Short mmCIF file of C-alpha atoms and ligand atoms in Angstrom, two decimals:
data_model
loop_
_atom_site.label_atom_id
_atom_site.label_comp_id
_atom_site.label_asym_id
_atom_site.label_seq_id
_atom_site.Cartn_x
_atom_site.Cartn_y
_atom_site.Cartn_z
CA MET S 1 -7.15 18.92 -11.98
CA THR S 2 -3.94 16.84 -12.55
CA THR S 3 -4.58 13.80 -14.53
CA TYR S 4 -2.48 10.47 -14.09
CA ASN S 5 -2.64 7.71 -16.69
CA ILE S 6 -2.44 4.33 -15.08
CA ALA S 7 -1.98 1.10 -17.20
CA LEU S 8 -4.00 -1.52 -15.45
CA LEU S 9 -2.68 -5.07 -16.04
CA ALA S 10 -4.89 -7.33 -14.12
CA GLY S 11 -3.27 -10.49 -15.50
CA ASP S 12 -4.62 -14.03 -14.61
CA GLY S 13 -6.32 -15.81 -11.69
CA THR S 14 -7.28 -13.51 -8.80
CA GLY S 15 -5.40 -10.62 -10.37
CA LYS S 16 -8.61 -8.99 -11.60
CA GLU S 17 -10.33 -9.25 -8.14
CA VAL S 18 -7.26 -7.67 -6.24
CA THR S 19 -6.72 -4.83 -8.85
CA ASP S 20 -10.39 -3.92 -8.73
CA GLU S 21 -10.02 -3.18 -5.00
CA ALA S 22 -6.99 -1.14 -5.71
CA VAL S 23 -8.90 0.95 -8.22
CA LYS S 24 -11.63 1.38 -5.75
CA ILE S 25 -9.09 2.81 -3.29
CA LEU S 26 -7.47 5.06 -6.02
CA LYS S 27 -11.03 6.32 -6.79
CA ALA S 28 -11.44 7.26 -3.00
CA ILE S 29 -8.27 9.18 -3.30
CA GLU S 30 -9.38 11.04 -6.46
CA GLN S 31 -12.62 11.92 -4.64
CA LYS S 32 -10.76 13.16 -1.50
CA TYR S 33 -7.95 15.06 -3.22
CA GLY S 34 -9.48 16.00 -6.57
CA TYR S 35 -7.08 14.31 -8.94
CA GLU S 36 -8.04 12.51 -12.00
CA PHE S 37 -6.70 8.86 -12.67
CA ASN S 38 -7.44 7.22 -15.95
CA PHE S 39 -7.12 3.54 -16.24
CA GLU S 40 -6.33 1.85 -19.38
CA ARG S 41 -6.67 -2.00 -19.27
CA ALA S 42 -4.46 -4.38 -21.10
CA LEU S 43 -3.76 -8.01 -21.17
CA ILE S 44 -0.63 -9.78 -19.75
CA GLY S 45 0.26 -13.32 -18.83
CA GLY S 46 -1.77 -16.37 -19.76
CA CYS S 47 -4.98 -14.39 -20.66
CA ALA S 48 -2.72 -12.54 -23.23
CA TYR S 49 -1.43 -15.78 -24.62
CA ASP S 50 -4.91 -16.94 -25.09
CA GLU S 51 -5.75 -13.95 -27.11
CA PHE S 52 -2.52 -13.22 -28.89
CA LYS S 53 -0.32 -16.28 -28.63
CA THR S 54 2.19 -14.20 -26.53
CA PRO S 55 2.11 -13.48 -22.81
CA LEU S 56 3.31 -9.86 -23.37
CA PRO S 57 1.77 -8.51 -26.53
CA GLN S 58 3.20 -5.41 -28.24
CA THR S 59 -0.16 -3.49 -27.50
CA THR S 60 0.25 -4.07 -23.82
CA LEU S 61 3.84 -2.79 -23.81
CA ASP S 62 2.86 0.21 -25.82
CA ILE S 63 0.05 1.09 -23.25
CA ALA S 64 2.34 0.47 -20.44
CA LYS S 65 5.10 2.64 -22.08
CA LYS S 66 2.88 5.64 -22.52
CA SER S 67 1.29 5.55 -19.06
CA ASP S 68 2.43 7.36 -15.93
CA ALA S 69 2.55 4.22 -13.92
CA VAL S 70 1.75 0.47 -14.29
CA LEU S 71 -0.49 -1.44 -11.76
CA LEU S 72 -0.16 -5.12 -12.18
CA GLY S 73 -2.32 -7.95 -10.53
CA ALA S 74 -0.57 -11.29 -10.91
CA VAL S 75 0.17 -13.72 -13.77
CA GLY S 76 -0.02 -17.45 -14.23
CA ASP S 77 -2.30 -20.35 -14.08
CA TRP S 78 -1.67 -24.15 -13.94
CA LYS S 79 -3.44 -24.49 -17.33
CA TYR S 80 -0.37 -22.93 -19.01
CA ASP S 81 2.12 -25.25 -17.23
CA ASN S 82 2.88 -27.22 -20.25
CA LEU S 83 3.63 -24.16 -22.68
CA PRO S 84 7.01 -23.73 -23.88
CA PRO S 85 9.20 -21.76 -21.66
CA GLU S 86 9.32 -18.69 -23.95
CA VAL S 87 5.51 -18.12 -23.93
CA ARG S 88 4.76 -19.09 -20.20
CA PRO S 89 3.00 -16.31 -18.31
CA GLU S 90 6.05 -15.63 -16.10
CA ARG S 91 7.98 -14.64 -19.17
CA ALA S 92 5.79 -11.62 -19.39
CA LEU S 93 7.12 -10.47 -16.07
CA LEU S 94 10.79 -10.72 -17.09
CA GLY S 95 9.89 -9.08 -20.43
CA ILE S 96 8.14 -6.09 -18.93
CA ARG S 97 10.75 -5.60 -16.37
CA LYS S 98 13.41 -5.37 -19.29
CA GLU S 99 11.39 -3.37 -21.59
CA LEU S 100 10.56 -0.72 -18.97
CA ASN S 101 14.06 -0.93 -17.46
CA LEU S 102 12.65 -1.51 -13.98
CA PHE S 103 15.95 -2.08 -12.42
CA ALA S 104 15.02 -1.45 -8.72
CA ASN S 105 12.70 -3.67 -7.07
CA LEU S 106 11.57 -2.39 -3.59
CA ARG S 107 10.06 -5.09 -1.47
CA PRO S 108 9.04 -3.98 2.06
CA ALA S 109 8.57 -6.71 4.74
CA VAL S 110 6.53 -4.84 7.49
CA VAL S 111 5.00 -6.72 10.46
CA TYR S 112 1.73 -5.10 11.39
CA PRO S 113 1.19 -5.24 15.22
CA GLU S 114 -2.14 -6.72 14.76
CA LEU S 115 -0.79 -9.64 12.81
CA THR S 116 2.37 -10.73 14.70
CA SER S 117 0.81 -14.02 15.67
CA LEU S 118 0.42 -14.98 11.93
CA SER S 119 4.05 -15.64 11.45
CA PRO S 120 5.31 -18.93 11.68
CA LEU S 121 8.22 -17.51 13.82
CA LYS S 122 7.85 -16.50 17.48
CA GLU S 123 5.96 -13.24 18.02
CA GLU S 124 8.88 -11.69 19.87
CA VAL S 125 11.29 -12.33 17.02
CA VAL S 126 9.05 -10.76 14.42
CA SER S 127 7.22 -7.94 16.21
CA GLY S 128 8.37 -4.47 15.15
CA THR S 129 10.13 -5.89 12.00
CA ASP S 130 10.30 -3.27 9.30
CA ILE S 131 12.59 -4.18 6.38
CA MET S 132 13.11 -2.82 2.94
CA ILE S 133 14.56 -5.22 0.49
CA ILE S 134 15.99 -3.56 -2.63
CA ARG S 135 16.45 -6.20 -5.14
CA GLU S 136 18.19 -5.44 -8.41
CA LEU S 137 15.75 -6.62 -11.14
CA THR S 138 17.02 -6.42 -14.65
CA GLY S 139 20.48 -8.21 -14.44
CA ASP S 140 22.30 -11.13 -12.87
CA VAL S 141 21.83 -14.74 -13.91
CA TYR S 142 18.18 -13.89 -14.82
CA PHE S 143 19.29 -12.12 -17.96
CA GLY S 144 22.95 -13.14 -18.39
CA THR S 145 24.29 -14.73 -21.62
CA PRO S 146 25.31 -17.12 -22.77
CA LYS S 147 22.66 -19.48 -21.58
CA GLY S 148 20.93 -22.65 -22.72
CA ILE S 149 20.98 -26.39 -22.76
CA GLU S 150 23.41 -27.97 -25.15
CA GLU S 151 25.30 -31.26 -25.91
CA LYS S 152 28.80 -31.41 -24.44
CA ASN S 153 31.08 -34.35 -23.80
CA GLY S 154 28.26 -36.67 -25.05
CA GLU S 155 25.77 -35.48 -22.39
CA LYS S 156 23.33 -32.48 -21.97
CA PHE S 157 24.91 -29.50 -20.41
CA GLY S 158 22.79 -26.54 -18.90
CA PHE S 159 24.17 -23.11 -18.28
CA ASN S 160 23.39 -19.58 -17.28
CA ASN S 161 25.75 -16.61 -16.61
CA MET S 162 25.71 -14.66 -13.45
CA CYS S 163 27.05 -11.17 -14.44
CA TYR S 164 26.84 -7.58 -13.66
CA PHE S 165 28.19 -4.37 -15.10
CA GLU S 166 29.60 -1.97 -12.56
CA SER S 167 27.14 0.76 -13.83
CA GLU S 168 24.26 -1.67 -12.90
CA ILE S 169 25.59 -2.20 -9.49
CA LYS S 170 26.07 1.45 -9.04
CA ARG S 171 22.61 2.63 -9.93
CA ILE S 172 20.88 0.11 -7.68
CA ALA S 173 23.40 0.91 -4.87
CA HIS S 174 22.42 4.55 -5.13
CA ILE S 175 18.71 3.65 -4.79
CA ALA S 176 19.57 1.67 -1.74
CA PHE S 177 21.61 4.20 -0.04
CA GLN S 178 19.10 7.00 -0.75
CA THR S 179 16.37 4.70 0.67
CA ALA S 180 18.44 4.09 3.83
CA MET S 181 18.89 7.92 4.18
CA GLN S 182 15.12 8.23 4.37
CA ARG S 183 14.85 5.46 6.91
CA ASN S 184 17.13 4.42 9.80
CA LYS S 185 20.41 4.90 7.71
CA LYS S 186 21.31 1.19 7.97
CA LEU S 187 22.26 -0.59 4.75
CA CYS S 188 23.17 -4.41 4.46
CA SER S 189 24.55 -5.52 1.23
CA VAL S 190 24.05 -9.18 0.57
CA ASP S 191 26.42 -11.11 -1.80
CA LYS S 192 28.54 -14.29 -2.11
CA ALA S 193 31.90 -12.50 -2.43
CA ASN S 194 33.73 -15.35 -0.70
CA VAL S 195 33.00 -17.55 -3.80
CA LEU S 196 31.79 -15.46 -6.82
CA ASP S 197 33.80 -12.98 -8.83
CA VAL S 198 30.56 -11.21 -9.82
CA SER S 199 30.01 -10.70 -6.01
CA ARG S 200 33.43 -9.47 -5.50
CA LEU S 201 32.69 -6.56 -8.06
CA TRP S 202 29.16 -6.15 -6.35
CA ARG S 203 30.98 -5.42 -2.93
CA GLU S 204 33.69 -3.29 -4.27
CA THR S 205 31.16 -1.20 -6.00
CA VAL S 206 28.93 -0.83 -3.17
CA ILE S 207 31.80 0.25 -1.02
CA CYS S 208 32.85 2.76 -3.70
CA VAL S 209 29.21 4.31 -3.80
CA SER S 210 28.99 4.44 0.10
CA LYS S 211 31.53 7.20 -0.13
CA ASP S 212 28.68 9.49 -1.32
CA TYR S 213 26.57 8.53 1.80
CA PRO S 214 28.85 8.90 4.83
CA GLU S 215 25.80 8.94 7.22
CA VAL S 216 24.73 5.44 6.24
CA GLU S 217 26.10 2.48 8.14
CA LEU S 218 27.05 -0.04 5.56
CA THR S 219 27.46 -3.73 6.34
CA HIS S 220 28.04 -6.72 4.01
CA MET S 221 26.69 -10.24 4.51
CA TYR S 222 27.02 -13.52 2.47
CA VAL S 223 23.71 -14.65 1.26
CA ASP S 224 23.74 -17.89 3.21
CA ASN S 225 24.26 -16.11 6.52
CA ALA S 226 21.50 -13.50 5.56
CA ALA S 227 19.04 -16.23 4.93
CA MET S 228 19.81 -17.32 8.50
CA GLN S 229 19.77 -13.92 9.95
CA ILE S 230 16.52 -12.79 8.50
CA ILE S 231 14.81 -15.51 10.52
CA ARG S 232 16.98 -15.50 13.58
CA ASN S 233 16.82 -11.75 14.29
CA PRO S 234 14.87 -9.72 11.41
CA LYS S 235 15.00 -6.57 13.59
CA GLN S 236 18.87 -6.02 12.90
CA PHE S 237 17.90 -5.16 9.25
CA ASP S 238 16.77 -1.62 8.01
CA VAL S 239 17.55 -1.71 4.23
CA ILE S 240 18.82 -4.84 2.44
CA LEU S 241 20.44 -4.43 -0.90
CA THR S 242 21.06 -7.52 -3.05
CA GLY S 243 21.09 -8.95 -6.69
CA ASN S 244 18.40 -10.26 -8.70
CA ILE S 245 18.48 -14.01 -7.76
CA PHE S 246 19.40 -13.54 -4.11
CA GLY S 247 16.71 -10.94 -3.81
CA ASP S 248 14.08 -13.27 -5.30
CA ILE S 249 14.96 -15.93 -2.68
CA LEU S 250 15.36 -13.62 0.41
CA SER S 251 12.19 -11.51 -0.31
CA ASP S 252 10.11 -14.75 -0.28
CA GLU S 253 11.83 -15.83 2.89
CA ALA S 254 11.22 -12.32 4.47
CA SER S 255 7.56 -12.33 3.53
CA MET S 256 6.89 -15.11 6.07
CA LEU S 257 7.99 -12.61 8.84
CA ALA S 258 4.58 -10.83 8.07
CA GLY S 259 2.73 -14.05 7.99
CA SER S 260 0.84 -13.72 4.76
CA LEU S 261 1.90 -13.10 1.14
CA GLY S 262 -1.42 -11.29 0.93
CA MET S 263 -0.01 -8.20 2.92
CA LEU S 264 3.06 -7.53 0.84
CA PRO S 265 3.27 -4.79 -1.92
CA SER S 266 6.21 -4.10 -4.25
CA ALA S 267 7.55 -1.32 -6.48
CA SER S 268 9.65 -1.85 -9.57
CA LEU S 269 11.27 1.40 -10.28
CA SER S 270 13.00 2.75 -13.42
CA ASP S 271 14.92 6.07 -13.74
CA LYS S 272 12.24 6.89 -16.45
CA ILE S 273 8.44 6.97 -16.40
CA PRO S 274 6.61 4.71 -15.86
CA SER S 275 7.42 2.50 -12.97
CA MET S 276 5.35 -0.56 -12.04
CA TYR S 277 3.67 -1.78 -8.70
CA GLU S 278 2.43 -5.19 -7.98
CA PRO S 279 1.71 -7.43 -5.01
CA ILE S 280 4.17 -10.09 -4.28
CA HIS S 281 1.71 -12.90 -4.20
CA GLY S 282 0.87 -15.01 -7.29
CA SER S 283 -2.50 -15.26 -9.15
CA ALA S 284 -4.04 -18.02 -6.90
CA PRO S 285 -5.96 -19.47 -9.73
CA ASP S 286 -7.74 -21.96 -7.40
CA LEU S 287 -9.34 -18.98 -5.51
CA LYS S 288 -10.54 -17.11 -8.52
CA GLY S 289 -14.05 -15.79 -8.54
CA GLN S 290 -14.68 -16.75 -4.80
CA ASN S 291 -14.15 -13.20 -3.35
CA VAL S 292 -11.80 -14.57 -0.64
CA VAL S 293 -8.38 -13.41 -1.48
CA ASN S 294 -6.78 -10.62 0.39
CA PRO S 295 -6.53 -7.35 -1.68
CA ILE S 296 -4.29 -5.46 0.83
CA ALA S 297 -0.91 -6.24 -0.97
CA THR S 298 -2.36 -4.72 -4.25
CA ILE S 299 -3.91 -1.76 -2.36
CA LEU S 300 -0.59 -1.00 -0.72
CA SER S 301 1.07 -1.41 -4.11
CA ALA S 302 -1.26 1.28 -5.47
CA ALA S 303 -0.19 3.36 -2.38
CA MET S 304 3.47 2.80 -3.29
CA MET S 305 2.61 4.09 -6.73
CA LEU S 306 1.25 7.30 -5.40
CA LYS S 307 4.42 7.74 -3.19
CA TYR S 308 7.05 6.79 -5.69
CA SER S 309 5.66 7.70 -9.05
CA PHE S 310 3.43 10.68 -8.10
CA LYS S 311 5.27 12.03 -5.03
CA MET S 312 1.91 11.93 -3.03
CA ASN S 313 3.14 11.21 0.44
CA ASP S 314 -0.06 12.30 2.32
CA GLU S 315 -2.13 10.13 0.07
CA TYR S 316 0.18 7.17 0.64
CA ASN S 317 -0.14 7.64 4.38
CA ASP S 318 -3.85 7.94 4.17
CA ILE S 319 -4.03 4.49 2.51
CA GLU S 320 -1.52 2.99 4.85
CA ASN S 321 -3.43 4.29 7.90
CA ALA S 322 -6.81 3.21 6.47
CA VAL S 323 -5.35 -0.39 6.20
CA ARG S 324 -4.01 -0.34 9.74
CA LYS S 325 -7.24 1.05 11.15
CA THR S 326 -9.27 -1.64 9.16
CA LEU S 327 -7.03 -4.38 10.77
CA LYS S 328 -7.33 -2.73 14.16
CA SER S 329 -11.12 -3.00 13.94
CA GLY S 330 -10.78 -6.71 13.72
CA TYR S 331 -11.53 -7.24 9.98
CA ARG S 332 -9.65 -10.03 8.19
CA THR S 333 -9.67 -11.78 5.04
CA LYS S 334 -9.34 -15.54 5.41
CA ASP S 335 -5.46 -15.76 4.89
CA ILE S 336 -4.98 -13.38 7.85
CA ALA S 337 -7.80 -14.42 10.04
CA GLN S 338 -7.16 -15.38 13.64
CA GLU S 339 -9.85 -16.52 16.15
CA GLY S 340 -12.54 -14.09 16.75
CA ALA S 341 -11.84 -12.09 13.67
CA LYS S 342 -14.54 -10.61 11.60
CA ILE S 343 -14.10 -12.37 8.39
CA THR S 344 -14.55 -10.21 5.25
CA GLY S 345 -14.38 -11.06 1.57
CA THR S 346 -12.12 -9.36 -0.95
CA SER S 347 -14.55 -6.63 -1.90
CA GLN S 348 -15.80 -5.95 1.62
CA MET S 349 -12.15 -5.44 2.60
CA GLY S 350 -11.86 -2.88 -0.13
CA ASP S 351 -14.85 -1.13 0.98
CA LEU S 352 -13.84 -0.92 4.56
CA ILE S 353 -10.49 0.55 3.65
CA LYS S 354 -12.13 3.05 1.38
CA GLU S 355 -14.60 4.17 4.19
CA ASN S 356 -11.51 4.52 6.44
CA ILE S 357 -9.76 6.83 3.80
CA LEU S 358 -12.98 9.04 3.36
CA LYS S 359 -13.84 9.19 6.99
C1 IPM A 1 9.12 -12.66 -8.36
C2 IPM A 1 8.78 -13.99 -9.04
C3 IPM A 1 9.42 -13.90 -10.48
C4 IPM A 1 10.89 -13.90 -10.32
C5 IPM A 1 9.05 -15.15 -11.35
C6 IPM A 1 7.63 -15.26 -11.51
C7 IPM A 1 9.61 -14.89 -12.77
O1 IPM A 1 9.23 -15.17 -8.25
O2 IPM A 1 8.77 -11.67 -8.87
O3 IPM A 1 9.78 -12.71 -7.42
O4 IPM A 1 11.54 -14.71 -10.14
O5 IPM A 1 11.39 -12.72 -10.30
MG1 MG A 2 10.09 -14.62 -6.43
#
């Protein structure tokens, strides 16, 4: 029997509820295929701050680093809003991304046919959308130095540095081209090369890497235009490649194509083991303990873990199909409920998907 060690970082708010359902689904996969998944829990975010006075304790990092993959729920709660920036829950996310070298963030925006009416956009605009956003995750203005707030010319002066090494652009570009090769072979690189020097280097480097992938059709788009095109005609995109800050913004925008943040998974990949998987949504502390949040984003994140970390394609498809089947049968958590839907809670949704896997 093959054993996989999974670090389980549930985090804050409803993080525990959604990761519990993902574990339920992984146990169904264990049962069906005869693997063994070992889960080791560790604290991250506000709950870690409560216990250790830091949102990313060394013990958590150690557990993550020796795992085969990390499954994360969500971090953050309003009760930590007044903490100094360096110990706020969100810092744990940036910290673990950097520590594990999770430079490639894959954020699929897929519109399920059953859910097209959920999008605030017209059904005919969103139906059939299937975009993979590839966001660089460990560089850019998020991590650039110098940074800070200082006194200058007799007033306060705040600054960050938007910067990329060529090697950082190259490695994420390779991931994007490889992803495009496995999809529809279309890659759109998003930058602001008409204004920013760092974007000029980005574009030059992506063009250079494209020589290795002659089959992929490469286009470039300025980020302001991309923001417009994503809602004007999302079906024009297959794979979008972009830097950290543009990817942060565009991936939230693209999530609205699918109608609910509760549907969207993500993978943050490293070139080493482990990689990390988490839903795109936050911790929704106001809904904690009510058994109402949608576990599908986390369940699909666990599925991405099987595909990308453990190379289990059939198992990935099993989970995806089970999610589709469950939606087709009319079951919905509140966030994705339309008229006439069979409303289910968080754990019932997990049970239904599990049943469909084992059927
Ligand atoms: C995300 C989030 C994070 C980011 C925050 C919480 C630090 O918005 O994962 O998109 O900006 O990367
Ligand atoms: Mg974001």
